[in-house]
Structures are given as structure tokens and as C-alpha cells.
Amino acid sequence: MMKGLIIRQPWIDLILDGKKTWEMRSKATNVRGEIALIRAKSGLVFGTARLMKSGAPLGRLDYMAHTDKHAIPEAMLDEVIENGWVHPWVLDQIRVLPRPVPYTHPSGAVTFVNLDPSVVAAVKSGGSVKDPSAPIGHPPSAMSYSRPSEKIDVEPTATQAPTSSVPTDYNGPIFVFRPETAQAYGRPLPDGRFLVLKDSSAMRSGSPNVKRDAHDRDRLVREGVLVSDGDNRYRFTRDHAFSSSSKAAGIIKDGNSSGPSLWKHVKSGRSLKDSEALCSESVA
């Protein structure tokens, strides 16, 4: 029986790209051998790998010495360590499937799933282990297999997180923005963009000042990213990556906004700007 490991973005993409071989988790595992690599909330297997071992917990110095293996930016280390994601699960023989393979996700599974024999057969029959020295690319058709209601949306000019009343996401710190009756959650991405999470709400009609993002907001409505949710609100139907935290805040508020000041850490209440400054000081 093959197990599938559920991995959130952007970490699974880094693994499939050959840029990450340590998957950081909050506890050790006894699982060894070949496993399937599942992109969280996609219902799809995108690749396989061999889980070689579960390493000893890392401290800050260990983290900083092995960035090439875990691929977590220094600015995120405080949050990651605070949440206990310090156990490296070491992977090798990473293989990208030519076509993602769908599977049935059991209710409540958050780390491993036991794959049906038919799914295992489909996974094993596709692709081959690549030369470790060669770059590992994503299957060209991968995004076309994402479920429309669960895919990560990105700005054309510019990835998944569970949501609840206060969502948690161990890919990075979560921030909240509450303009009037709206409430949105999001997190900064390593490449500088800002990801607003599914089920966040946005003002339908905000402040009357100049709205530089009006055409982008209209596009999101046309594409179904924003849908009506009451008399004066929209709701995000899926995660959406904006080019910046200010762009995200402007769409949510329906008016020009300073994202670094308006997005607040859900635990500490610090602004995104202050949180990033604190991380920089800690690293220094």
C-alpha cells in the first residue's frame, strides 16, 4: 500500500522543482519508502518521492545552515519555529508525474492518506525518475486538473490554505484586514506577492476616493473570484495571489490602501510592516 503525503503550496512546488528536499513537519514520522506527493486541497497526486528518514528537530542555527534543503526564507523562521515545524522529513528520488492522478480524499486526513490500489497503479505507471542533476519541471497540464473551486488564482500581470473563522496556515504567518463589514485573511508569499485566502470577504462599495484598482476588481468579479455575499460584500471563492499587500487591501476595501500598515497579524496584532521589520531584526 502506498501512502500519499499532503503538502501545501508553495512547498510542494519547490519539491517538484527540485529546490526542496526537506519537508518540515511538527513531529517525527516512522513512514519510510516510496510515497505519493499530493498538492493540498487539489485531490490530485503530482509526483512521488522516497521518504528516507525523519531528522532531529532543528533550531534557528540549524535552519539557517540548511536553507538549501528546506527552502524556507529567513524572514519566516520565527513563525515556523514558534509553530513547531522543526522536524525535517528527508526526501529523495523525486519524480514528477506526466499527468496528475486524481484520488478520493478521506474525511479528516491532514498528513497522510492510504491510496487505493487503482490510484497506486496509475501513479506507478506514469513517468520515470529524473536525473537528480536535471531541473524538475511541473507537468504542463497540471493546472488544468485543479478543481475550479479550490485552485489558487494569480494575477495575469503578476498559491492554498484552509480557512475557518480564524484560518491557520503553517506555510507562513496569517494576517487579517477588517474594513467596515468585510473580513479578509492572507499571508505574504516568498516572491513578494500576497495571498488572500478563500472565503475572505471584500467590500462591494467602499470609500469614494480614486480607485486605481477598479478595473482589476471588475475582472475578478467577471471571472468568479469575487461573488456576491450579502448587500455590501463580496466573497473570495478561491485563494488569490495579488502582486502586493496594498493591491490586495485596495481590492478588499474598494479604495486605495496601504497594505503593510492595514494587514494585522492574527495573534500579535502587529502590522505586516512591523512584523517584517521584527523578523529582519531577529535575523540580523
Tab-separated table of C-alpha atoms in Angstrom:
chain	number	residue	atom	x	y	z
A	1	MET	CA	0.000	0.000	0.000
A	2	MET	CA	1.299	3.440	-0.907
A	3	LYS	CA	0.729	6.457	1.284
A	4	GLY	CA	0.215	9.948	-0.065
A	5	LEU	CA	1.741	12.914	1.774
A	6	ILE	CA	-0.369	16.076	1.700
A	7	ILE	CA	1.803	19.153	1.132
A	8	ARG	CA	0.660	22.750	0.849
A	9	GLN	CA	1.866	25.319	-1.609
A	10	PRO	CA	4.384	26.753	-2.215
A	11	TRP	CA	6.329	23.882	-0.643
A	12	ILE	CA	5.102	21.103	-2.913
A	13	ASP	CA	6.007	23.151	-5.980
A	14	LEU	CA	9.515	23.692	-4.613
A	15	ILE	CA	9.840	19.936	-4.050
A	16	LEU	CA	8.662	19.154	-7.580
A	17	ASP	CA	11.080	21.780	-8.928
A	18	GLY	CA	13.990	20.059	-7.186
A	19	LYS	CA	14.591	23.065	-4.904
A	20	LYS	CA	13.485	21.435	-1.639
A	21	THR	CA	14.315	18.000	-0.211
A	22	TRP	CA	13.382	18.557	3.438
A	23	GLU	CA	9.665	18.753	4.150
A	24	MET	CA	9.358	20.414	7.576
A	25	ARG	CA	6.760	18.983	9.963
A	26	SER	CA	5.701	19.386	13.600
A	27	LYS	CA	6.571	15.815	14.605
A	28	ALA	CA	8.662	12.845	13.547
A	29	THR	CA	7.316	10.036	11.362
A	30	ASN	CA	8.016	6.320	11.099
A	31	VAL	CA	6.899	6.172	7.460
A	32	ARG	CA	9.679	5.174	5.072
A	33	GLY	CA	9.956	4.318	1.412
A	34	GLU	CA	8.085	5.482	-1.658
A	35	ILE	CA	5.249	7.957	-1.084
A	36	ALA	CA	2.961	9.953	-3.344
A	37	LEU	CA	3.143	13.756	-3.305
A	38	ILE	CA	-0.299	15.366	-3.029
A	39	ARG	CA	-0.937	19.073	-3.512
A	40	ALA	CA	-3.182	20.088	-0.603
A	41	LYS	CA	-6.853	20.648	-1.482
A	42	SER	CA	-6.347	19.630	-5.127
A	43	GLY	CA	-7.486	15.985	-4.947
A	44	LEU	CA	-4.500	15.101	-7.136
A	45	VAL	CA	-1.194	13.253	-6.911
A	46	PHE	CA	1.512	15.260	-8.688
A	47	GLY	CA	4.572	13.120	-8.070
A	48	THR	CA	6.371	10.572	-5.913
A	49	ALA	CA	9.438	10.543	-3.700
A	50	ARG	CA	11.279	8.285	-1.299
A	51	LEU	CA	10.947	9.284	2.353
A	52	MET	CA	14.400	8.364	3.627
A	53	LYS	CA	14.276	9.435	7.262
A	54	SER	CA	12.825	11.788	9.840
A	55	GLY	CA	15.593	14.017	11.170
A	56	ALA	CA	16.195	15.520	14.606
A	57	PRO	CA	14.428	18.822	15.417
A	58	LEU	CA	16.130	21.935	14.054
A	59	GLY	CA	16.986	25.087	15.979
A	60	ARG	CA	17.399	28.501	14.359
A	61	LEU	CA	21.089	27.974	13.583
A	62	ASP	CA	20.366	24.564	12.042
A	63	TYR	CA	17.583	26.102	9.978
A	64	MET	CA	19.855	28.846	8.676
A	65	ALA	CA	22.608	26.341	7.845
A	66	HIS	CA	20.311	24.174	5.698
A	67	THR	CA	18.295	26.695	3.694
A	68	ASP	CA	19.279	24.858	0.514
A	69	LYS	CA	17.388	21.801	1.764
A	70	HIS	CA	14.203	23.205	3.366
A	71	ALA	CA	13.872	26.354	1.162
A	72	ILE	CA	12.146	28.390	3.898
A	73	PRO	CA	13.054	32.118	3.757
A	74	GLU	CA	14.823	33.551	6.810
A	75	ALA	CA	12.003	36.059	7.302
A	76	MET	CA	9.630	33.168	8.055
A	77	LEU	CA	11.822	31.245	10.504
A	78	ASP	CA	10.470	32.782	13.718
A	79	GLU	CA	6.911	31.900	12.786
A	80	VAL	CA	7.829	28.403	11.601
A	81	ILE	CA	9.856	27.566	14.712
A	82	GLU	CA	7.208	29.070	17.004
A	83	ASN	CA	4.624	26.749	15.455
A	84	GLY	CA	6.879	23.731	15.988
A	85	TRP	CA	7.605	22.903	12.353
A	86	VAL	CA	11.130	21.756	13.123
A	87	HIS	CA	11.288	18.076	12.084
A	88	PRO	CA	12.833	17.530	8.619
A	89	TRP	CA	11.353	14.665	6.631
A	90	VAL	CA	14.128	13.889	4.173
A	91	LEU	CA	13.113	13.104	0.582
A	92	ASP	CA	14.990	11.860	-2.450
A	93	GLN	CA	14.230	10.211	-5.826
A	94	ILE	CA	11.648	12.897	-6.540
A	95	ARG	CA	9.592	12.113	-9.633
A	96	VAL	CA	7.065	14.377	-11.363
A	97	LEU	CA	4.109	12.615	-12.986
A	98	PRO	CA	3.410	13.488	-16.641
A	99	ARG	CA	-0.274	13.793	-15.708
A	100	PRO	CA	-1.644	14.377	-12.184
A	101	VAL	CA	-3.590	11.384	-10.858
A	102	PRO	CA	-6.904	12.005	-9.020
A	103	TYR	CA	-7.683	10.209	-5.771
A	104	THR	CA	-10.535	10.172	-3.245
A	105	HIS	CA	-9.628	12.195	-0.175
A	106	PRO	CA	-10.874	10.636	3.091
A	107	SER	CA	-12.603	12.926	5.557
A	108	GLY	CA	-10.294	14.305	8.230
A	109	ALA	CA	-6.977	13.330	6.637
A	110	VAL	CA	-4.419	16.112	7.024
A	111	THR	CA	-0.995	14.442	6.715
A	112	PHE	CA	-1.058	11.007	5.051
A	113	VAL	CA	-3.711	9.161	3.071
A	114	ASN	CA	-3.746	5.481	2.081
A	115	LEU	CA	-4.168	5.349	-1.683
A	116	ASP	CA	-6.467	2.849	-3.386
A	117	PRO	CA	-4.729	0.151	-5.472
A	118	SER	CA	-6.087	1.647	-8.704
A	119	VAL	CA	-4.570	5.027	-7.822
A	120	VAL	CA	-1.257	3.403	-6.906
A	121	ALA	CA	-1.209	1.581	-10.248
A	122	ALA	CA	-1.850	4.822	-12.122
A	123	VAL	CA	0.867	6.620	-10.166
A	124	LYS	CA	3.435	3.875	-10.716
A	125	SER	CA	2.735	3.585	-14.439
A	126	GLY	CA	3.482	7.213	-15.250
A	127	GLY	CA	6.841	8.910	-15.700
A	128	SER	CA	10.290	7.892	-14.594
A	129	VAL	CA	12.778	9.081	-12.006
A	130	LYS	CA	14.636	12.053	-13.386
A	131	ASP	CA	18.372	12.639	-13.336
A	132	PRO	CA	18.963	14.341	-9.949
A	133	SER	CA	21.192	16.909	-11.668
A	134	ALA	CA	18.479	17.878	-14.147
A	135	PRO	CA	15.872	20.516	-13.317
A	136	ILE	CA	12.479	19.098	-12.396
A	137	GLY	CA	9.614	20.907	-14.072
A	138	HIS	CA	5.899	20.810	-13.471
A	139	PRO	CA	3.691	18.818	-15.846
A	140	PRO	CA	2.369	21.272	-18.454
A	141	SER	CA	-1.200	20.146	-17.846
A	142	ALA	CA	-1.048	20.277	-14.052
A	143	MET	CA	-3.054	23.462	-13.544
A	144	SER	CA	-5.808	22.282	-15.886
A	145	TYR	CA	-6.502	19.445	-13.468
A	146	SER	CA	-7.038	21.702	-10.440
A	147	ARG	CA	-10.601	21.736	-9.194
A	148	PRO	CA	-12.106	25.131	-10.134
A	149	SER	CA	-13.478	25.725	-6.631
A	150	GLU	CA	-10.143	25.018	-4.992
A	151	LYS	CA	-7.457	26.305	-7.328
A	152	ILE	CA	-5.118	29.140	-6.482
A	153	ASP	CA	-5.731	32.118	-8.708
A	154	VAL	CA	-2.967	34.505	-9.752
A	155	GLU	CA	-2.965	37.930	-11.321
A	156	PRO	CA	-2.113	37.794	-15.028
A	157	THR	CA	0.363	40.649	-14.576
A	158	ALA	CA	1.867	39.480	-11.517
A	159	THR	CA	-0.637	29.653	-4.399
A	160	GLN	CA	-3.527	27.092	-0.551
A	161	ALA	CA	-4.709	27.379	2.764
A	162	PRO	CA	-7.589	26.084	4.835
A	163	THR	CA	-9.984	28.738	6.074
A	164	SER	CA	-12.339	28.963	9.020
A	165	SER	CA	-13.303	31.762	11.402
A	166	VAL	CA	-9.573	32.279	12.007
A	167	PRO	CA	-7.618	30.207	9.485
A	168	THR	CA	-4.294	28.585	10.268
A	169	ASP	CA	-1.607	28.004	7.686
A	170	TYR	CA	1.819	26.690	8.552
A	171	ASN	CA	3.265	27.850	5.232
A	172	GLY	CA	3.602	31.285	6.829
A	173	PRO	CA	2.098	33.840	9.222
A	174	ILE	CA	-1.559	34.759	8.758
A	175	PHE	CA	-2.717	38.393	8.656
A	176	VAL	CA	-6.221	39.856	8.834
A	177	PHE	CA	-7.746	43.042	7.369
A	178	ARG	CA	-11.188	44.212	8.557
A	179	PRO	CA	-12.510	47.238	6.640
A	180	GLU	CA	-16.046	48.040	7.867
A	181	THR	CA	-18.154	44.851	7.489
A	182	ALA	CA	-15.567	42.893	5.489
A	183	GLN	CA	-13.002	40.474	6.905
A	184	ALA	CA	-10.121	39.057	4.890
A	185	TYR	CA	-7.249	36.740	5.746
A	186	GLY	CA	-3.999	36.373	3.863
A	187	ARG	CA	-0.272	35.813	4.033
A	188	PRO	CA	2.834	37.109	2.264
A	189	LEU	CA	4.455	34.793	-0.267
A	190	PRO	CA	8.228	34.290	-0.594
A	191	ASP	CA	8.252	36.004	-4.006
A	192	GLY	CA	6.767	39.257	-2.626
A	193	ARG	CA	3.158	38.669	-3.622
A	194	PHE	CA	0.315	38.492	-1.099
A	195	LEU	CA	-2.140	35.589	-0.982
A	196	VAL	CA	-5.727	36.322	0.093
A	197	LEU	CA	-7.421	33.175	1.343
A	198	LYS	CA	-10.615	31.575	0.130
A	199	ASP	CA	-13.826	32.699	1.923
A	200	SER	CA	-12.363	36.097	2.802
A	201	SER	CA	-14.845	38.928	2.246
A	202	ALA	CA	-14.452	42.287	0.479
A	203	MET	CA	-16.473	45.498	0.430
A	204	ARG	CA	-18.807	45.763	-2.548
A	205	SER	CA	-18.742	49.567	-2.366
A	206	GLY	CA	-16.047	51.310	-0.363
A	207	SER	CA	-14.637	54.793	0.009
A	208	PRO	CA	-15.374	57.289	-2.785
A	209	ASN	CA	-11.745	58.325	-3.354
A	210	VAL	CA	-9.829	57.490	-6.521
A	211	LYS	CA	-9.849	53.732	-7.095
A	212	ARG	CA	-6.800	52.791	-9.108
A	213	ASP	CA	-7.654	49.067	-8.956
A	214	ALA	CA	-11.268	49.336	-10.171
A	215	HIS	CA	-10.633	47.513	-13.460
A	216	ASP	CA	-8.842	44.657	-11.681
A	217	ARG	CA	-11.690	44.349	-9.204
A	218	ASP	CA	-14.219	44.213	-12.034
A	219	ARG	CA	-12.166	41.489	-13.687
A	220	LEU	CA	-12.195	39.381	-10.510
A	221	VAL	CA	-15.981	39.677	-10.403
A	222	ARG	CA	-16.294	38.655	-14.066
A	223	GLU	CA	-14.006	35.665	-13.541
A	224	GLY	CA	-15.914	34.471	-10.479
A	225	VAL	CA	-13.092	35.022	-7.989
A	226	LEU	CA	-15.376	37.504	-6.188
A	227	VAL	CA	-19.074	36.668	-5.817
A	228	SER	CA	-21.927	38.460	-4.086
A	229	ASP	CA	-22.176	37.774	-0.354
A	230	GLY	CA	-24.904	39.980	1.096
A	231	ASP	CA	-25.920	43.544	0.333
A	232	ASN	CA	-22.497	45.165	0.543
A	233	ARG	CA	-19.924	42.398	0.381
A	234	TYR	CA	-18.148	40.062	-1.990
A	235	ARG	CA	-16.640	36.700	-1.061
A	236	PHE	CA	-13.465	35.104	-2.442
A	237	THR	CA	-14.352	31.737	-3.986
A	238	ARG	CA	-10.723	30.636	-4.005
A	239	ASP	CA	-7.277	31.753	-2.888
A	240	HIS	CA	-5.962	34.640	-4.972
A	241	ALA	CA	-2.366	35.912	-5.186
A	242	PHE	CA	-2.030	39.684	-5.602
A	243	SER	CA	1.129	41.489	-6.680
A	244	SER	CA	1.382	43.190	-3.266
A	245	SER	CA	-0.365	43.525	0.102
A	246	SER	CA	-1.512	47.023	-0.907
A	247	LYS	CA	-3.100	45.707	-4.092
A	248	ALA	CA	-4.925	43.087	-2.025
A	249	ALA	CA	-6.097	45.644	0.549
A	250	GLY	CA	-7.277	48.018	-2.179
A	251	ILE	CA	-9.448	45.345	-3.765
A	252	ILE	CA	-10.888	44.324	-0.383
A	253	LYS	CA	-11.568	47.887	0.784
A	254	ASP	CA	-12.632	49.124	-2.671
A	255	GLY	CA	-10.303	52.079	-2.341
A	256	ASN	CA	-6.610	52.898	-2.340
A	257	SER	CA	-4.936	51.342	0.707
A	258	SER	CA	-1.546	50.853	2.358
A	259	GLY	CA	-1.312	47.097	2.816
A	260	PRO	CA	1.804	46.953	5.036
A	261	SER	CA	0.017	49.096	7.643
A	262	LEU	CA	-3.503	47.647	7.351
A	263	TRP	CA	-2.826	43.895	7.439
A	264	LYS	CA	-2.504	42.783	11.098
A	265	HIS	CA	-1.010	39.554	12.440
A	266	VAL	CA	-3.874	37.418	13.778
A	267	LYS	CA	-2.014	36.581	17.005
A	268	SER	CA	0.125	39.595	17.894
A	269	GLY	CA	-1.886	42.357	16.217
A	270	ARG	CA	1.305	43.769	14.713
A	271	SER	CA	1.085	45.238	11.235
A	272	LEU	CA	2.641	43.418	8.302
A	273	LYS	CA	5.263	46.168	8.108
A	274	ASP	CA	6.207	45.850	11.800
A	275	SER	CA	6.186	42.044	11.636
A	276	GLU	CA	8.587	42.026	8.700
A	277	ALA	CA	10.829	44.565	10.435
A	278	LEU	CA	10.875	42.426	13.577
A	279	CYS	CA	11.825	39.347	11.559
A	280	SER	CA	14.654	41.274	9.891
A	281	GLU	CA	15.971	42.450	13.264
A	282	SER	CA	15.812	38.904	14.661
A	283	VAL	CA	17.753	37.502	11.721
A	284	ALA	CA	20.330	40.294	11.972
